[in-house]
PDB file of C-alpha atoms in Angstrom:
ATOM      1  CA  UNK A 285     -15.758 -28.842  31.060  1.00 64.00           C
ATOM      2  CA  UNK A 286     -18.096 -26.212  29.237  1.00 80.00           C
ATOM      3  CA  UNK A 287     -17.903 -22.621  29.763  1.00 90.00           C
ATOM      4  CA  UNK A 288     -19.779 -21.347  32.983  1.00 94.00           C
ATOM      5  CA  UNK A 289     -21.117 -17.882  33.439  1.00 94.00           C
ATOM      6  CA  UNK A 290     -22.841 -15.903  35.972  1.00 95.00           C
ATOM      7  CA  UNK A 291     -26.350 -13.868  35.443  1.00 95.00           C
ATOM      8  CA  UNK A 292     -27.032 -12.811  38.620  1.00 92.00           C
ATOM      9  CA  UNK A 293     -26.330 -14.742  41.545  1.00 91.00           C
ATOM     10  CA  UNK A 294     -26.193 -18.064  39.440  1.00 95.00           C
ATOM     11  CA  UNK A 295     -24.041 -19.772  37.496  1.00 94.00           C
ATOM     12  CA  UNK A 296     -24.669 -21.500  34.452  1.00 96.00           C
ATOM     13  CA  UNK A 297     -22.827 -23.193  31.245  1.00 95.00           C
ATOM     14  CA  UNK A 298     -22.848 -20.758  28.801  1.00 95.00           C
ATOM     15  CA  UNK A 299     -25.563 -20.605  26.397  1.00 96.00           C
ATOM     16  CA  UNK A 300     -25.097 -21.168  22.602  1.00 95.00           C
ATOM     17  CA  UNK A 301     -24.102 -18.069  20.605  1.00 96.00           C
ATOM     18  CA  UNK A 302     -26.769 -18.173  18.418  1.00 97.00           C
ATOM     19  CA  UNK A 303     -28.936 -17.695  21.748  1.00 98.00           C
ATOM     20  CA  UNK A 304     -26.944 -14.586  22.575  1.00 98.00           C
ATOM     21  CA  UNK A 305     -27.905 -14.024  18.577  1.00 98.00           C
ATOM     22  CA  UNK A 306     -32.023 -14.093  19.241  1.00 98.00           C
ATOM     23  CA  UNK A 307     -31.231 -10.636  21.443  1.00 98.00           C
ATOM     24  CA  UNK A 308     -30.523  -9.221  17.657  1.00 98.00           C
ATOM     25  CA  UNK A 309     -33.868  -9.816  17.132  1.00 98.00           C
ATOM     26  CA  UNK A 310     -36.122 -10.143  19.598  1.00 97.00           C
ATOM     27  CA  UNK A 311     -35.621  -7.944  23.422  1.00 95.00           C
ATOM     28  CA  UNK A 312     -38.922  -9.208  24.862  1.00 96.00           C
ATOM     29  CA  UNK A 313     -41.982 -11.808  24.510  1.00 98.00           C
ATOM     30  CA  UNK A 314     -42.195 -15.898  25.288  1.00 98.00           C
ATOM     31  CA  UNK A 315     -40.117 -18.316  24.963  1.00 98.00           C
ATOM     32  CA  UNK A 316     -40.787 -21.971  24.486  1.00 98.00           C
ATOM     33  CA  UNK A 317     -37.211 -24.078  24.932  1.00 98.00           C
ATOM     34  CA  UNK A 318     -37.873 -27.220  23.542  1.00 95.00           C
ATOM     35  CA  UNK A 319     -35.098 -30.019  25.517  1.00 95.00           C
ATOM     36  CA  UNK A 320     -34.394 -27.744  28.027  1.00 98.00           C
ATOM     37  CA  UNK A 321     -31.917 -29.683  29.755  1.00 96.00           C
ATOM     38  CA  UNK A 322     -30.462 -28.038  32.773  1.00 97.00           C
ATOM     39  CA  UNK A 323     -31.730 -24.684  31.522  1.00 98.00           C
ATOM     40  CA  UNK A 324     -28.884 -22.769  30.601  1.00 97.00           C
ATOM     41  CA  UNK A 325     -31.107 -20.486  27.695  1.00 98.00           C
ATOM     42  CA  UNK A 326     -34.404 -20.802  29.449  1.00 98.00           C
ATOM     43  CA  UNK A 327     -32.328 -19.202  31.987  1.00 98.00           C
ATOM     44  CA  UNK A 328     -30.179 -16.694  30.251  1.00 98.00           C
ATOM     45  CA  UNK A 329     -33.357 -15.597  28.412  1.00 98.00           C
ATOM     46  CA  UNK A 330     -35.393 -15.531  31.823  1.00 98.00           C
ATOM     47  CA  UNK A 331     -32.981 -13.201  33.091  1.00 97.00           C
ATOM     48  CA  UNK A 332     -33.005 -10.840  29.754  1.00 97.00           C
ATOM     49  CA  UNK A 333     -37.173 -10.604  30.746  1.00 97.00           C
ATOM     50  CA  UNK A 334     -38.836 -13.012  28.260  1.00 98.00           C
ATOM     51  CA  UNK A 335     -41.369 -15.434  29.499  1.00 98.00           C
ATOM     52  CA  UNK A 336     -40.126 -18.665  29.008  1.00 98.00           C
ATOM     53  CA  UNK A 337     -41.278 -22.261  29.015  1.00 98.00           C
ATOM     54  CA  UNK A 338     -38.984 -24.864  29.630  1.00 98.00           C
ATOM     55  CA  UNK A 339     -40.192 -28.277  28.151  1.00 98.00           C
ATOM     56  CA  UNK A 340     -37.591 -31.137  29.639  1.00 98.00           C
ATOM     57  CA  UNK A 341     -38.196 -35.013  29.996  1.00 97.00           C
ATOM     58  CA  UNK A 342     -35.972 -35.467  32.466  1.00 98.00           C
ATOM     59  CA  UNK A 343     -37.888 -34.556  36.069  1.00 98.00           C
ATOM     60  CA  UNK A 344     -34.387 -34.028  37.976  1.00 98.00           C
ATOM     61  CA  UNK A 345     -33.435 -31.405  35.409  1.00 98.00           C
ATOM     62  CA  UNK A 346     -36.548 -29.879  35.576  1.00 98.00           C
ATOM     63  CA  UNK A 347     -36.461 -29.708  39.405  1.00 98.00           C
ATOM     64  CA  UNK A 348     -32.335 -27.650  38.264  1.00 97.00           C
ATOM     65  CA  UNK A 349     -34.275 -25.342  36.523  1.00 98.00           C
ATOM     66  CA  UNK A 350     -36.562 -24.455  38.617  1.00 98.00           C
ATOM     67  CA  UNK A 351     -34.012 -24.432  41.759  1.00 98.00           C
ATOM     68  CA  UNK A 352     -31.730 -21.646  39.944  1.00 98.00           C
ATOM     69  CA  UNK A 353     -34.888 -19.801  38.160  1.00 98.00           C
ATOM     70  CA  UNK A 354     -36.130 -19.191  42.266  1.00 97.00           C
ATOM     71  CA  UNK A 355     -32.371 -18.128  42.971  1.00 97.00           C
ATOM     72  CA  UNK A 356     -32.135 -15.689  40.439  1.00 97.00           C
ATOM     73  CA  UNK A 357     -35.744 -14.215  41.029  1.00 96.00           C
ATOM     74  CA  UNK A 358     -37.097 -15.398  37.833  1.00 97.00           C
ATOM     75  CA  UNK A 359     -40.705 -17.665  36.995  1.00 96.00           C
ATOM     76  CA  UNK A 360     -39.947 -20.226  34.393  1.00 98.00           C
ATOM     77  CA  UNK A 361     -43.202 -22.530  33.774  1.00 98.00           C
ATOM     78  CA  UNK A 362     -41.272 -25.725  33.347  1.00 98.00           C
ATOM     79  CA  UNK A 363     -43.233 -28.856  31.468  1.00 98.00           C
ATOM     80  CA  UNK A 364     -42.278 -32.426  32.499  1.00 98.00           C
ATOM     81  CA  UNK A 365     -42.611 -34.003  28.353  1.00 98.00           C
ATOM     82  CA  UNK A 366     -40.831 -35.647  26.045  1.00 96.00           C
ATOM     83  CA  UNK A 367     -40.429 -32.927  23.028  1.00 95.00           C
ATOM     84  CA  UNK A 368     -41.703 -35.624  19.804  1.00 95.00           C
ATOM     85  CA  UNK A 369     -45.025 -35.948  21.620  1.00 95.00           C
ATOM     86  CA  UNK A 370     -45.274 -32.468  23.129  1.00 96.00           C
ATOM     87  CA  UNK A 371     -47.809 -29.924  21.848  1.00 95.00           C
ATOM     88  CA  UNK A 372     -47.828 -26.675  23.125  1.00 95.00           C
ATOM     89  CA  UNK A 373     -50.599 -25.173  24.124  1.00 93.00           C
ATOM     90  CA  UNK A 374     -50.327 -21.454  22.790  1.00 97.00           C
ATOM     91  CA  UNK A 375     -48.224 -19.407  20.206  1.00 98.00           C
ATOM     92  CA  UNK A 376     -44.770 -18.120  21.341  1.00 98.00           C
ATOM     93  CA  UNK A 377     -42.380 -15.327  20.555  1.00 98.00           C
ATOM     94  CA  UNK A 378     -39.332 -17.649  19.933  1.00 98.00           C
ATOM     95  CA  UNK A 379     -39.254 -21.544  20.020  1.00 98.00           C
ATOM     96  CA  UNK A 380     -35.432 -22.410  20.375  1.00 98.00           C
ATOM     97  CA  UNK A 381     -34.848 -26.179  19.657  1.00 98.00           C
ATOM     98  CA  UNK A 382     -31.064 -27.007  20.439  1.00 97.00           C
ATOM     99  CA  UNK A 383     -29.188 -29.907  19.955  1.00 94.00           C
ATOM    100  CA  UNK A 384     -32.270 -31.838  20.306  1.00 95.00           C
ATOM    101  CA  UNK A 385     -33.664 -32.703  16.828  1.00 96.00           C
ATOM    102  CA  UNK A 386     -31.137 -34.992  15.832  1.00 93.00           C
ATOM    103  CA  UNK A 387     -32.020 -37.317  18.726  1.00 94.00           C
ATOM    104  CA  UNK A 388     -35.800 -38.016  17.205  1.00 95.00           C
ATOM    105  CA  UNK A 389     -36.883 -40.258  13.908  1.00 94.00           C
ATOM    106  CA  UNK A 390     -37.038 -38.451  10.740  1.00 94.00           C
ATOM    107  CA  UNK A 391     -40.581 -38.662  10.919  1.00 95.00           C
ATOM    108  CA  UNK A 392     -40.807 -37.491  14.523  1.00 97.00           C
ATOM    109  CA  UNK A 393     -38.295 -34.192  13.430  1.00 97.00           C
ATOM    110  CA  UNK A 394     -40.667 -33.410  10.490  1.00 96.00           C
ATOM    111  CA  UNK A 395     -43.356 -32.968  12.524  1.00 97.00           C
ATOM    112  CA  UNK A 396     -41.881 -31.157  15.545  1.00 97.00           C
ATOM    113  CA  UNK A 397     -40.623 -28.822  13.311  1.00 98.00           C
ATOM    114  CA  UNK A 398     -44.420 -28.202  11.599  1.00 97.00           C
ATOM    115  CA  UNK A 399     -45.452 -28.102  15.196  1.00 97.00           C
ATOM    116  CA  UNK A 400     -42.840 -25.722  15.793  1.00 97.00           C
ATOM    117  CA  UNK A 401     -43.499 -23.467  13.289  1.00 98.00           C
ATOM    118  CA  UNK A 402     -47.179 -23.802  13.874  1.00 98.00           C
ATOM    119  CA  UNK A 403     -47.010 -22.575  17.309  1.00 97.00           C
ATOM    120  CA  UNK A 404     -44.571 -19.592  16.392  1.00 98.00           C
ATOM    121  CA  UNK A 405     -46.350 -16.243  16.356  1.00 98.00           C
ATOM    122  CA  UNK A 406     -46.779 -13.804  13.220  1.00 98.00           C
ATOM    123  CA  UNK A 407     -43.075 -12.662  13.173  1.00 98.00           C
ATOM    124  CA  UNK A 408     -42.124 -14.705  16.149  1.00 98.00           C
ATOM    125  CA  UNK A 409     -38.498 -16.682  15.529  1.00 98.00           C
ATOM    126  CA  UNK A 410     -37.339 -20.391  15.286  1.00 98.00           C
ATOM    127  CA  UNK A 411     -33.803 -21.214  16.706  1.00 98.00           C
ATOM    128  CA  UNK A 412     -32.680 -24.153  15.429  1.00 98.00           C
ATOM    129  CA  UNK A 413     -29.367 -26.128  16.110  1.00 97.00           C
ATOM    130  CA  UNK A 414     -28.774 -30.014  14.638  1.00 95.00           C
ATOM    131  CA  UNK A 415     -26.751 -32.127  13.749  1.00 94.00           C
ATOM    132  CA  UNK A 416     -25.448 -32.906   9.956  1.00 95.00           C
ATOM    133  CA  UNK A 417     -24.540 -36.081   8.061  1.00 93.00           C
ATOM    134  CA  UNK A 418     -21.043 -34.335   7.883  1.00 92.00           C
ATOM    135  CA  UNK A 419     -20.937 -36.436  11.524  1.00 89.00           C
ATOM    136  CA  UNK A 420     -20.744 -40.301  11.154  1.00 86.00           C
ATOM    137  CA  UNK A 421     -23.739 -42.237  10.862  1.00 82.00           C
ATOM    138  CA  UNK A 422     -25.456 -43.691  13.438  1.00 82.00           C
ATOM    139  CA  UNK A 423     -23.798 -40.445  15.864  1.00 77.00           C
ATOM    140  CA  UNK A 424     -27.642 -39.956  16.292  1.00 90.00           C
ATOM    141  CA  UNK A 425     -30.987 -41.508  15.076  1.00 89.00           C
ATOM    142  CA  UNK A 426     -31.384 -38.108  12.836  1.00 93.00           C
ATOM    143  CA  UNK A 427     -28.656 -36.249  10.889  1.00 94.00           C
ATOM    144  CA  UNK A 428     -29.913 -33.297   8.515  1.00 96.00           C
ATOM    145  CA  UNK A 429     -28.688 -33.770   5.100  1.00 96.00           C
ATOM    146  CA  UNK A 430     -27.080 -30.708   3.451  1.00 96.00           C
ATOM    147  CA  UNK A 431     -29.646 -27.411   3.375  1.00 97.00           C
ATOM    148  CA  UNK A 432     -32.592 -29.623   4.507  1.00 97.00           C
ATOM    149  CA  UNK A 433     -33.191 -27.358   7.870  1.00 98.00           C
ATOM    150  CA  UNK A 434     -33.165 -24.064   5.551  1.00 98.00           C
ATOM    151  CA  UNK A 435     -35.521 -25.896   3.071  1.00 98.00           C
ATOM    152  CA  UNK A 436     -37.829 -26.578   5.885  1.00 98.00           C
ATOM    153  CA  UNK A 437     -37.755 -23.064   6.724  1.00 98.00           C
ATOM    154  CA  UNK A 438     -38.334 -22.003   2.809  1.00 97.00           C
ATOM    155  CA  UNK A 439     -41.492 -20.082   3.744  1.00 97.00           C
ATOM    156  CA  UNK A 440     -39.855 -18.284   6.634  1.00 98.00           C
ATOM    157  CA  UNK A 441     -37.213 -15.533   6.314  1.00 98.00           C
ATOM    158  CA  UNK A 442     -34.041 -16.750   7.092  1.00 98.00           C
ATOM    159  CA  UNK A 443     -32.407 -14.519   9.295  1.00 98.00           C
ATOM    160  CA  UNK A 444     -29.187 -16.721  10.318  1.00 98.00           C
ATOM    161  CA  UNK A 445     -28.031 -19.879   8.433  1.00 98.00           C
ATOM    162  CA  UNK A 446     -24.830 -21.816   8.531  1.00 97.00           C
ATOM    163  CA  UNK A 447     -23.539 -25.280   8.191  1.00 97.00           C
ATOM    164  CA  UNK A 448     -19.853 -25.752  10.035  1.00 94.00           C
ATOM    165  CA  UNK A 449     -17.522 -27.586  12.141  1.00 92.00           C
ATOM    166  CA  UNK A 450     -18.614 -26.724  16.310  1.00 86.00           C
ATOM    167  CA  UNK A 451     -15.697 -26.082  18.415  1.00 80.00           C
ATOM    168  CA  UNK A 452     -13.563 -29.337  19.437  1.00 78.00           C
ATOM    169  CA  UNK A 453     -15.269 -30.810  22.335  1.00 79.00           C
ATOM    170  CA  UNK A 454     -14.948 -33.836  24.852  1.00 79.00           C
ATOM    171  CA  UNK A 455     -17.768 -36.227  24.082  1.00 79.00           C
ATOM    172  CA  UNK A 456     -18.729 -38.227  26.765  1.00 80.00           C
ATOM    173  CA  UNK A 457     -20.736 -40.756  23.913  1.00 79.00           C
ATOM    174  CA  UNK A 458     -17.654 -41.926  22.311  1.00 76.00           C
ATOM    175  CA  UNK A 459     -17.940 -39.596  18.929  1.00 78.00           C
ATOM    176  CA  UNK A 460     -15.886 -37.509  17.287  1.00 79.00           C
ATOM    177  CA  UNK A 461     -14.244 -34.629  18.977  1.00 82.00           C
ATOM    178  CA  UNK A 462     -15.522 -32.332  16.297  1.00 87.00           C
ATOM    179  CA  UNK A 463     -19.566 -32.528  15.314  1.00 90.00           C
ATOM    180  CA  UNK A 464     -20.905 -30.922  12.446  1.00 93.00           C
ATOM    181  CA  UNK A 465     -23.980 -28.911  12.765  1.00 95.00           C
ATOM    182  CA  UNK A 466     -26.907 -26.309  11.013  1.00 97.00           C
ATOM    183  CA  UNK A 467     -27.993 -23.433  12.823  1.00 98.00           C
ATOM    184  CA  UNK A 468     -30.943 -21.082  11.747  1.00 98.00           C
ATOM    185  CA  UNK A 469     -32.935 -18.138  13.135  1.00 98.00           C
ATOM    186  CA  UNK A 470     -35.793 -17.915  11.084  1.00 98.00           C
ATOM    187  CA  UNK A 471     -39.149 -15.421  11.123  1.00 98.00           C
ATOM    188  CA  UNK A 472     -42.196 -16.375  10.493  1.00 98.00           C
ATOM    189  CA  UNK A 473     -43.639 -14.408   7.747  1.00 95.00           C
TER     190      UNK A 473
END
């Protein structure tokens, strides 16, 4: 089981360190999570004050979200869409896309990430986490090949980059214990 933690009177799986990571950077602003899931960052970054936008396919996880956001006393505009057909409608602070990347088409991740970088503001940040082809093929319908998620950010600076191992885990799809990832903060210039 992952990690819980409590912010407030909640309690929540604990968000990824390179979401602790954006506090580095950025104290205050909007947030646009892209695959929200249950909410954990929408939520931990709720609670640190940012405006946040949860966008979630799933309805049920939504409704999670929404549940713990009233408990804790925070507003989180949630969006019921699936994140390859999703365009937001304004410019945001940070756009943190998480373990969700590697679940689209190659063509579908190319342009989520233009879209994503589109509807960043002037200095705002991308968070970034997604599986390599380190992992086997097949793990998912997208694995980034070596340095392609930096090159993608060429323009941008790169604030945070890295290529590794994640901790040992206990998939639940039948994978390897041990998935291989890149994970960026980048500002747009």
């Amino acid at each position: 089981m992952k990690k819980q933690i409590r912010i407030g009177n909640i309690e929540i799986v604990e968000p990824r360190q390179i979401v602790y990571d954006v506090l580095k950077y950025q104290n205050t602003g909007s947030v646009l999570d892209f695959g929200a899931g249950f909410g954990r960052h929408a939520l931990f970054l709720a609670s640190k004050g940012f405006r946040v936008t949860a966008v979630e396919k799933d309805a049920e996880k939504l409704k999670v979200i929404q549940e713990k956001a009233h408990t804790l006393g925070v507003a989180i505009r949630t969006v019921q869409a699936d994140v390859a057909d999703f365009v937001p409608d304004e410019k945001y602070d940070v756009v943190l896309a998480t373990q969700i990347l590697h679940f689209l088409t190659e063509d579908k991740v190319k342009t989520v990430i233009r879209r994503i970088q589109e509807r960043t503001k002037q200095g705002g940040l991308n968070v970034v986490v997604a599986y390599t082809d380190e992992n086997p093929a097949g793990l998912r319908p997208y694995l980034f090949r070596k340095g392609e998620l930096e090159g993608a950010y060429r323009d941008w600076q790169i604030l945070q980059y890295e290529e590794s191992a994640g901790p040992p885990m206990n998939p639940k799809d039948g994978g390897p214990s041990v998935r291989y990832s890149a994970r960026l903060i980048a500002k747009k210039n």
